[in-house]
């Protein structure tokens, strides 16, 4: 009977090593004393290191007895002995530590919860759905994604960029869905970075995007873990970076920049309607200045007579052509936006509320 149990434990251990390969946050610890040895396998991003050290590693050397150590582990209500490999993998992915001791496999719940350090999203707001966002701690961000994407196909690869800053990166992808040619090209471009300091995800975007002068970006930044998980499930790659609260998602297409998480939560018809509104707003924003110049200066007969006379009356006191008027108006709006972003909050609110440009227009 002991031989069968040992065979099951060794088989489970080989299964874990096979399933969890190419996952950079896997931790394996070998514990030895005079009585015997134990082996720990767990995900660093999902397990609380304090619980692992206090309840497993320190206790192993304090008790100095394999039988007492096993009894200690079984005394926890959250401990269990998995029945098959699927149960073993499922519990490890949600934050359990696999303990190989005395030819047996035990699981101890040591899930890490980072609720205190996670703040609500500030730039990508949603009406429904989760409201948490990434932080500047790369381990916390990894934990947020793994909590939502519990499969061994989710691979993590660690890299370091910046000769002086030595900034840590994590490349995350679903091995079964990712385009491996895109993954290979991303690793190549990251390895070719020749810069001293990397402090934000936007810098990686600027250095890795080719050609550098292009109209539409091929990478997207997001602060929402649920959006990152959704893109990973669609075969895209996420690049996590230490000291920044944004994650780089690639490759990104034009439609990605007009998609919100509310579109996935709402009913399909409502989601399509909301997306259609965004495209209509894009068309109006791009075409309206040029149409205004064309209708007022070159082809006023296209409009109705009442509208034409109304526009002509409003422009009677303006000594500049309509093209200059539109350009100046667009620049004034950009000045206001830049002032609201760059100036201190008290000054920017005053500039937006009492600006002569705003009252003029």
PDB file of N, CA, C and O in Angstrom, residues 149-202:
ATOM      1  N   UNK A 149      -7.697  34.279 -13.644  1.00  0.00           N
ATOM      2  CA  UNK A 149      -7.350  33.396 -14.768  1.00  0.00           C
ATOM      3  C   UNK A 149      -6.627  32.176 -14.204  1.00  0.00           C
ATOM      4  O   UNK A 149      -5.404  32.084 -14.250  1.00  0.00           O
ATOM      5  N   UNK A 150      -7.384  31.249 -13.679  1.00  0.00           N
ATOM      6  CA  UNK A 150      -6.816  30.116 -12.955  1.00  0.00           C
ATOM      7  C   UNK A 150      -6.686  28.900 -13.889  1.00  0.00           C
ATOM      8  O   UNK A 150      -7.554  28.030 -13.953  1.00  0.00           O
ATOM      9  N   UNK A 151      -5.601  28.887 -14.617  1.00  0.00           N
ATOM     10  CA  UNK A 151      -5.286  27.771 -15.511  1.00  0.00           C
ATOM     11  C   UNK A 151      -3.775  27.664 -15.643  1.00  0.00           C
ATOM     12  O   UNK A 151      -3.065  28.675 -15.553  1.00  0.00           O
ATOM     13  N   UNK A 152      -3.312  26.447 -15.854  1.00  0.00           N
ATOM     14  CA  UNK A 152      -1.875  26.242 -16.028  1.00  0.00           C
ATOM     15  C   UNK A 152      -1.388  26.709 -17.396  1.00  0.00           C
ATOM     16  O   UNK A 152      -0.178  26.773 -17.621  1.00  0.00           O
ATOM     17  N   UNK A 153      -2.316  27.037 -18.293  1.00  0.00           N
ATOM     18  CA  UNK A 153      -1.909  27.567 -19.599  1.00  0.00           C
ATOM     19  C   UNK A 153      -1.432  29.013 -19.513  1.00  0.00           C
ATOM     20  O   UNK A 153      -0.821  29.513 -20.455  1.00  0.00           O
ATOM     21  N   UNK A 154      -1.731  29.678 -18.406  1.00  0.00           N
ATOM     22  CA  UNK A 154      -1.274  31.056 -18.218  1.00  0.00           C
ATOM     23  C   UNK A 154       0.201  31.032 -17.824  1.00  0.00           C
ATOM     24  O   UNK A 154       0.564  30.647 -16.715  1.00  0.00           O
ATOM     25  N   UNK A 155       1.053  31.458 -18.738  1.00  0.00           N
ATOM     26  CA  UNK A 155       2.498  31.414 -18.528  1.00  0.00           C
ATOM     27  C   UNK A 155       3.026  32.804 -18.165  1.00  0.00           C
ATOM     28  O   UNK A 155       2.494  33.829 -18.622  1.00  0.00           O
ATOM     29  N   UNK A 156       4.078  32.814 -17.371  1.00  0.00           N
ATOM     30  CA  UNK A 156       4.722  34.067 -16.968  1.00  0.00           C
ATOM     31  C   UNK A 156       6.223  33.955 -17.202  1.00  0.00           C
ATOM     32  O   UNK A 156       6.839  32.961 -16.830  1.00  0.00           O
ATOM     33  N   UNK A 157       6.787  34.973 -17.821  1.00  0.00           N
ATOM     34  CA  UNK A 157       8.223  35.022 -18.065  1.00  0.00           C
ATOM     35  C   UNK A 157       8.759  36.360 -17.540  1.00  0.00           C
ATOM     36  O   UNK A 157       8.212  37.417 -17.853  1.00  0.00           O
ATOM     37  N   UNK A 158       9.816  36.287 -16.748  1.00  0.00           N
ATOM     38  CA  UNK A 158      10.387  37.470 -16.108  1.00  0.00           C
ATOM     39  C   UNK A 158      11.553  37.996 -16.947  1.00  0.00           C
ATOM     40  O   UNK A 158      12.359  37.231 -17.467  1.00  0.00           O
ATOM     41  N   UNK A 159      11.625  39.328 -17.053  1.00  0.00           N
ATOM     42  CA  UNK A 159      12.710  39.987 -17.755  1.00  0.00           C
ATOM     43  C   UNK A 159      13.115  41.235 -16.981  1.00  0.00           C
ATOM     44  O   UNK A 159      12.374  41.709 -16.105  1.00  0.00           O
ATOM     45  N   UNK A 160      14.279  41.773 -17.314  1.00  0.00           N
ATOM     46  CA  UNK A 160      14.781  43.017 -16.727  1.00  0.00           C
ATOM     47  C   UNK A 160      15.237  43.934 -17.851  1.00  0.00           C
ATOM     48  O   UNK A 160      15.995  43.510 -18.728  1.00  0.00           O
ATOM     49  N   UNK A 161      14.775  45.190 -17.833  1.00  0.00           N
ATOM     50  CA  UNK A 161      15.153  46.165 -18.858  1.00  0.00           C
ATOM     51  C   UNK A 161      15.698  47.408 -18.164  1.00  0.00           C
ATOM     52  O   UNK A 161      15.380  47.696 -17.011  1.00  0.00           O
ATOM     53  N   UNK A 162      16.512  48.158 -18.891  1.00  0.00           N
ATOM     54  CA  UNK A 162      17.131  49.361 -18.345  1.00  0.00           C
ATOM     55  C   UNK A 162      18.466  49.057 -17.689  1.00  0.00           C
ATOM     56  O   UNK A 162      18.523  48.338 -16.696  1.00  0.00           O
ATOM     57  N   UNK A 163      19.533  49.578 -18.255  1.00  0.00           N
ATOM     58  CA  UNK A 163      20.870  49.273 -17.735  1.00  0.00           C
ATOM     59  C   UNK A 163      21.065  49.796 -16.318  1.00  0.00           C
ATOM     60  O   UNK A 163      21.743  49.162 -15.503  1.00  0.00           O
ATOM     61  N   UNK A 164      20.472  50.942 -15.998  1.00  0.00           N
ATOM     62  CA  UNK A 164      20.624  51.530 -14.664  1.00  0.00           C
ATOM     63  C   UNK A 164      19.427  51.217 -13.770  1.00  0.00           C
ATOM     64  O   UNK A 164      19.582  50.811 -12.622  1.00  0.00           O
ATOM     65  N   UNK A 165      18.227  51.389 -14.301  1.00  0.00           N
ATOM     66  CA  UNK A 165      17.030  51.193 -13.475  1.00  0.00           C
ATOM     67  C   UNK A 165      16.769  49.726 -13.147  1.00  0.00           C
ATOM     68  O   UNK A 165      16.204  49.412 -12.096  1.00  0.00           O
ATOM     69  N   UNK A 166      17.182  48.798 -14.037  1.00  0.00           N
ATOM     70  CA  UNK A 166      16.947  47.362 -13.826  1.00  0.00           C
ATOM     71  C   UNK A 166      15.473  47.104 -13.490  1.00  0.00           C
ATOM     72  O   UNK A 166      15.126  46.483 -12.488  1.00  0.00           O
ATOM     73  N   UNK A 167      14.601  47.591 -14.346  1.00  0.00           N
ATOM     74  CA  UNK A 167      13.165  47.475 -14.127  1.00  0.00           C
ATOM     75  C   UNK A 167      12.687  46.068 -14.465  1.00  0.00           C
ATOM     76  O   UNK A 167      13.009  45.526 -15.522  1.00  0.00           O
ATOM     77  N   UNK A 168      11.898  45.488 -13.566  1.00  0.00           N
ATOM     78  CA  UNK A 168      11.386  44.138 -13.767  1.00  0.00           C
ATOM     79  C   UNK A 168      10.145  44.151 -14.650  1.00  0.00           C
ATOM     80  O   UNK A 168       9.261  44.993 -14.494  1.00  0.00           O
ATOM     81  N   UNK A 169      10.087  43.187 -15.571  1.00  0.00           N
ATOM     82  CA  UNK A 169       8.927  42.988 -16.434  1.00  0.00           C
ATOM     83  C   UNK A 169       8.433  41.557 -16.292  1.00  0.00           C
ATOM     84  O   UNK A 169       9.211  40.640 -16.024  1.00  0.00           O
ATOM     85  N   UNK A 170       7.141  41.378 -16.486  1.00  0.00           N
ATOM     86  CA  UNK A 170       6.541  40.046 -16.542  1.00  0.00           C
ATOM     87  C   UNK A 170       5.715  39.960 -17.814  1.00  0.00           C
ATOM     88  O   UNK A 170       4.814  40.780 -18.037  1.00  0.00           O
ATOM     89  N   UNK A 171       6.021  38.993 -18.652  1.00  0.00           N
ATOM     90  CA  UNK A 171       5.255  38.740 -19.868  1.00  0.00           C
ATOM     91  C   UNK A 171       4.261  37.632 -19.565  1.00  0.00           C
ATOM     92  O   UNK A 171       4.654  36.514 -19.199  1.00  0.00           O
ATOM     93  N   UNK A 172       2.968  37.911 -19.713  1.00  0.00           N
ATOM     94  CA  UNK A 172       1.912  36.944 -19.404  1.00  0.00           C
ATOM     95  C   UNK A 172       1.111  36.648 -20.666  1.00  0.00           C
ATOM     96  O   UNK A 172       0.757  37.560 -21.425  1.00  0.00           O
ATOM     97  N   UNK A 173       0.807  35.366 -20.873  1.00  0.00           N
ATOM     98  CA  UNK A 173       0.063  34.946 -22.054  1.00  0.00           C
ATOM     99  C   UNK A 173      -0.515  33.562 -21.822  1.00  0.00           C
ATOM    100  O   UNK A 173      -0.060  32.811 -20.935  1.00  0.00           O
ATOM    101  N   UNK A 174      -1.527  33.227 -22.604  1.00  0.00           N
ATOM    102  CA  UNK A 174      -2.104  31.894 -22.596  1.00  0.00           C
ATOM    103  C   UNK A 174      -1.390  31.073 -23.674  1.00  0.00           C
ATOM    104  O   UNK A 174      -1.465  31.399 -24.862  1.00  0.00           O
ATOM    105  N   UNK A 175      -0.701  30.046 -23.253  1.00  0.00           N
ATOM    106  CA  UNK A 175       0.141  29.279 -24.178  1.00  0.00           C
ATOM    107  C   UNK A 175      -0.668  28.634 -25.289  1.00  0.00           C
ATOM    108  O   UNK A 175      -0.168  28.463 -26.407  1.00  0.00           O
ATOM    109  N   UNK A 176      -1.924  28.303 -25.029  1.00  0.00           N
ATOM    110  CA  UNK A 176      -2.739  27.620 -26.025  1.00  0.00           C
ATOM    111  C   UNK A 176      -3.380  28.585 -27.024  1.00  0.00           C
ATOM    112  O   UNK A 176      -3.838  28.153 -28.080  1.00  0.00           O
ATOM    113  N   UNK A 177      -3.422  29.884 -26.715  1.00  0.00           N
ATOM    114  CA  UNK A 177      -4.128  30.829 -27.567  1.00  0.00           C
ATOM    115  C   UNK A 177      -3.228  31.894 -28.188  1.00  0.00           C
ATOM    116  O   UNK A 177      -3.621  32.548 -29.144  1.00  0.00           O
ATOM    117  N   UNK A 178      -2.033  32.082 -27.644  1.00  0.00           N
ATOM    118  CA  UNK A 178      -1.174  33.166 -28.111  1.00  0.00           C
ATOM    119  C   UNK A 178      -0.573  32.845 -29.471  1.00  0.00           C
ATOM    120  O   UNK A 178      -0.381  31.673 -29.826  1.00  0.00           O
ATOM    121  N   UNK A 179      -0.302  33.895 -30.236  1.00  0.00           N
ATOM    122  CA  UNK A 179       0.429  33.764 -31.486  1.00  0.00           C
ATOM    123  C   UNK A 179       1.920  33.766 -31.150  1.00  0.00           C
ATOM    124  O   UNK A 179       2.481  34.790 -30.744  1.00  0.00           O
ATOM    125  N   UNK A 180       2.576  32.628 -31.300  1.00  0.00           N
ATOM    126  CA  UNK A 180       3.957  32.486 -30.855  1.00  0.00           C
ATOM    127  C   UNK A 180       4.921  33.337 -31.684  1.00  0.00           C
ATOM    128  O   UNK A 180       5.990  33.704 -31.185  1.00  0.00           O
ATOM    129  N   UNK A 181       4.562  33.659 -32.901  1.00  0.00           N
ATOM    130  CA  UNK A 181       5.424  34.544 -33.687  1.00  0.00           C
ATOM    131  C   UNK A 181       5.419  35.956 -33.102  1.00  0.00           C
ATOM    132  O   UNK A 181       6.460  36.627 -33.054  1.00  0.00           O
ATOM    133  N   UNK A 182       4.243  36.421 -32.633  1.00  0.00           N
ATOM    134  CA  UNK A 182       4.163  37.731 -31.987  1.00  0.00           C
ATOM    135  C   UNK A 182       4.935  37.709 -30.668  1.00  0.00           C
ATOM    136  O   UNK A 182       5.637  38.663 -30.327  1.00  0.00           O
ATOM    137  N   UNK A 183       4.807  36.622 -29.921  1.00  0.00           N
ATOM    138  CA  UNK A 183       5.531  36.493 -28.656  1.00  0.00           C
ATOM    139  C   UNK A 183       7.044  36.519 -28.874  1.00  0.00           C
ATOM    140  O   UNK A 183       7.782  37.180 -28.128  1.00  0.00           O
ATOM    141  N   UNK A 184       7.493  35.831 -29.893  1.00  0.00           N
ATOM    142  CA  UNK A 184       8.919  35.815 -30.194  1.00  0.00           C
ATOM    143  C   UNK A 184       9.418  37.190 -30.596  1.00  0.00           C
ATOM    144  O   UNK A 184      10.509  37.625 -30.174  1.00  0.00           O
ATOM    145  N   UNK A 185       8.636  37.912 -31.389  1.00  0.00           N
ATOM    146  CA  UNK A 185       9.031  39.254 -31.813  1.00  0.00           C
ATOM    147  C   UNK A 185       9.064  40.210 -30.628  1.00  0.00           C
ATOM    148  O   UNK A 185       9.953  41.069 -30.528  1.00  0.00           O
ATOM    149  N   UNK A 186       8.109  40.079 -29.686  1.00  0.00           N
ATOM    150  CA  UNK A 186       8.102  40.931 -28.504  1.00  0.00           C
ATOM    151  C   UNK A 186       9.344  40.694 -27.651  1.00  0.00           C
ATOM    152  O   UNK A 186       9.988  41.660 -27.201  1.00  0.00           O
ATOM    153  N   UNK A 187       9.706  39.443 -27.423  1.00  0.00           N
ATOM    154  CA  UNK A 187      10.903  39.143 -26.637  1.00  0.00           C
ATOM    155  C   UNK A 187      12.155  39.707 -27.310  1.00  0.00           C
ATOM    156  O   UNK A 187      13.055  40.227 -26.637  1.00  0.00           O
ATOM    157  N   UNK A 188      12.187  39.623 -28.627  1.00  0.00           N
ATOM    158  CA  UNK A 188      13.337  40.140 -29.363  1.00  0.00           C
ATOM    159  C   UNK A 188      13.458  41.657 -29.183  1.00  0.00           C
ATOM    160  O   UNK A 188      14.548  42.173 -28.916  1.00  0.00           O
ATOM    161  N   UNK A 189      12.336  42.376 -29.305  1.00  0.00           N
ATOM    162  CA  UNK A 189      12.383  43.835 -29.183  1.00  0.00           C
ATOM    163  C   UNK A 189      12.707  44.261 -27.757  1.00  0.00           C
ATOM    164  O   UNK A 189      13.424  45.252 -27.549  1.00  0.00           O
ATOM    165  N   UNK A 190      12.188  43.549 -26.775  1.00  0.00           N
ATOM    166  CA  UNK A 190      12.507  43.894 -25.385  1.00  0.00           C
ATOM    167  C   UNK A 190      13.970  43.638 -25.069  1.00  0.00           C
ATOM    168  O   UNK A 190      14.606  44.401 -24.326  1.00  0.00           O
ATOM    169  N   UNK A 191      14.514  42.569 -25.620  1.00  0.00           N
ATOM    170  CA  UNK A 191      15.928  42.271 -25.376  1.00  0.00           C
ATOM    171  C   UNK A 191      16.853  43.262 -26.073  1.00  0.00           C
ATOM    172  O   UNK A 191      18.022  43.396 -25.697  1.00  0.00           O
ATOM    173  N   UNK A 192      16.341  43.962 -27.092  1.00  0.00           N
ATOM    174  CA  UNK A 192      17.163  44.918 -27.832  1.00  0.00           C
ATOM    175  C   UNK A 192      17.064  46.339 -27.296  1.00  0.00           C
ATOM    176  O   UNK A 192      17.623  47.262 -27.898  1.00  0.00           O
ATOM    177  N   UNK A 193      16.338  46.531 -26.188  1.00  0.00           N
ATOM    178  CA  UNK A 193      16.226  47.875 -25.613  1.00  0.00           C
ATOM    179  C   UNK A 193      17.598  48.366 -25.136  1.00  0.00           C
ATOM    180  O   UNK A 193      18.247  47.710 -24.326  1.00  0.00           O
ATOM    181  N   UNK A 194      18.022  49.499 -25.629  1.00  0.00           N
ATOM    182  CA  UNK A 194      19.326  50.075 -25.271  1.00  0.00           C
ATOM    183  C   UNK A 194      19.104  51.416 -24.587  1.00  0.00           C
ATOM    184  O   UNK A 194      19.454  52.472 -25.099  1.00  0.00           O
ATOM    185  N   UNK A 195      18.507  51.396 -23.423  1.00  0.00           N
ATOM    186  CA  UNK A 195      18.254  52.616 -22.676  1.00  0.00           C
ATOM    187  C   UNK A 195      18.646  52.414 -21.220  1.00  0.00           C
ATOM    188  O   UNK A 195      18.652  51.283 -20.718  1.00  0.00           O
ATOM    189  N   UNK A 196      18.955  53.512 -20.549  1.00  0.00           N
ATOM    190  CA  UNK A 196      19.425  53.423 -19.165  1.00  0.00           C
ATOM    191  C   UNK A 196      18.275  53.328 -18.171  1.00  0.00           C
ATOM    192  O   UNK A 196      18.320  52.541 -17.239  1.00  0.00           O
ATOM    193  N   UNK A 197      17.243  54.157 -18.376  1.00  0.00           N
ATOM    194  CA  UNK A 197      16.159  54.264 -17.402  1.00  0.00           C
ATOM    195  C   UNK A 197      14.832  53.920 -18.076  1.00  0.00           C
ATOM    196  O   UNK A 197      14.500  54.495 -19.120  1.00  0.00           O
ATOM    197  N   UNK A 198      14.080  53.009 -17.484  1.00  0.00           N
ATOM    198  CA  UNK A 198      12.712  52.691 -17.895  1.00  0.00           C
ATOM    199  C   UNK A 198      11.837  52.825 -16.645  1.00  0.00           C
ATOM    200  O   UNK A 198      12.019  52.099 -15.672  1.00  0.00           O
ATOM    201  N   UNK A 199      10.871  53.775 -16.681  1.00  0.00           N
ATOM    202  CA  UNK A 199      10.069  54.025 -15.495  1.00  0.00           C
ATOM    203  C   UNK A 199       8.571  53.918 -15.742  1.00  0.00           C
ATOM    204  O   UNK A 199       7.801  53.977 -14.775  1.00  0.00           O
ATOM    205  N   UNK A 200       8.138  53.782 -16.978  1.00  0.00           N
ATOM    206  CA  UNK A 200       6.700  53.687 -17.251  1.00  0.00           C
ATOM    207  C   UNK A 200       6.470  52.775 -18.437  1.00  0.00           C
ATOM    208  O   UNK A 200       7.367  52.546 -19.266  1.00  0.00           O
ATOM    209  N   UNK A 201       5.239  52.255 -18.502  1.00  0.00           N
ATOM    210  CA  UNK A 201       4.886  51.369 -19.600  1.00  0.00           C
ATOM    211  C   UNK A 201       4.871  52.108 -20.934  1.00  0.00           C
ATOM    212  O   UNK A 201       5.108  51.505 -21.982  1.00  0.00           O
ATOM    213  N   UNK A 202       4.594  53.406 -20.912  1.00  0.00           N
ATOM    214  CA  UNK A 202       4.585  54.177 -22.159  1.00  0.00           C
ATOM    215  C   UNK A 202       5.972  54.221 -22.800  1.00  0.00           C
ATOM    216  O   UNK A 202       6.093  54.279 -24.030  1.00  0.00           O
TER     217      UNK A 202
END
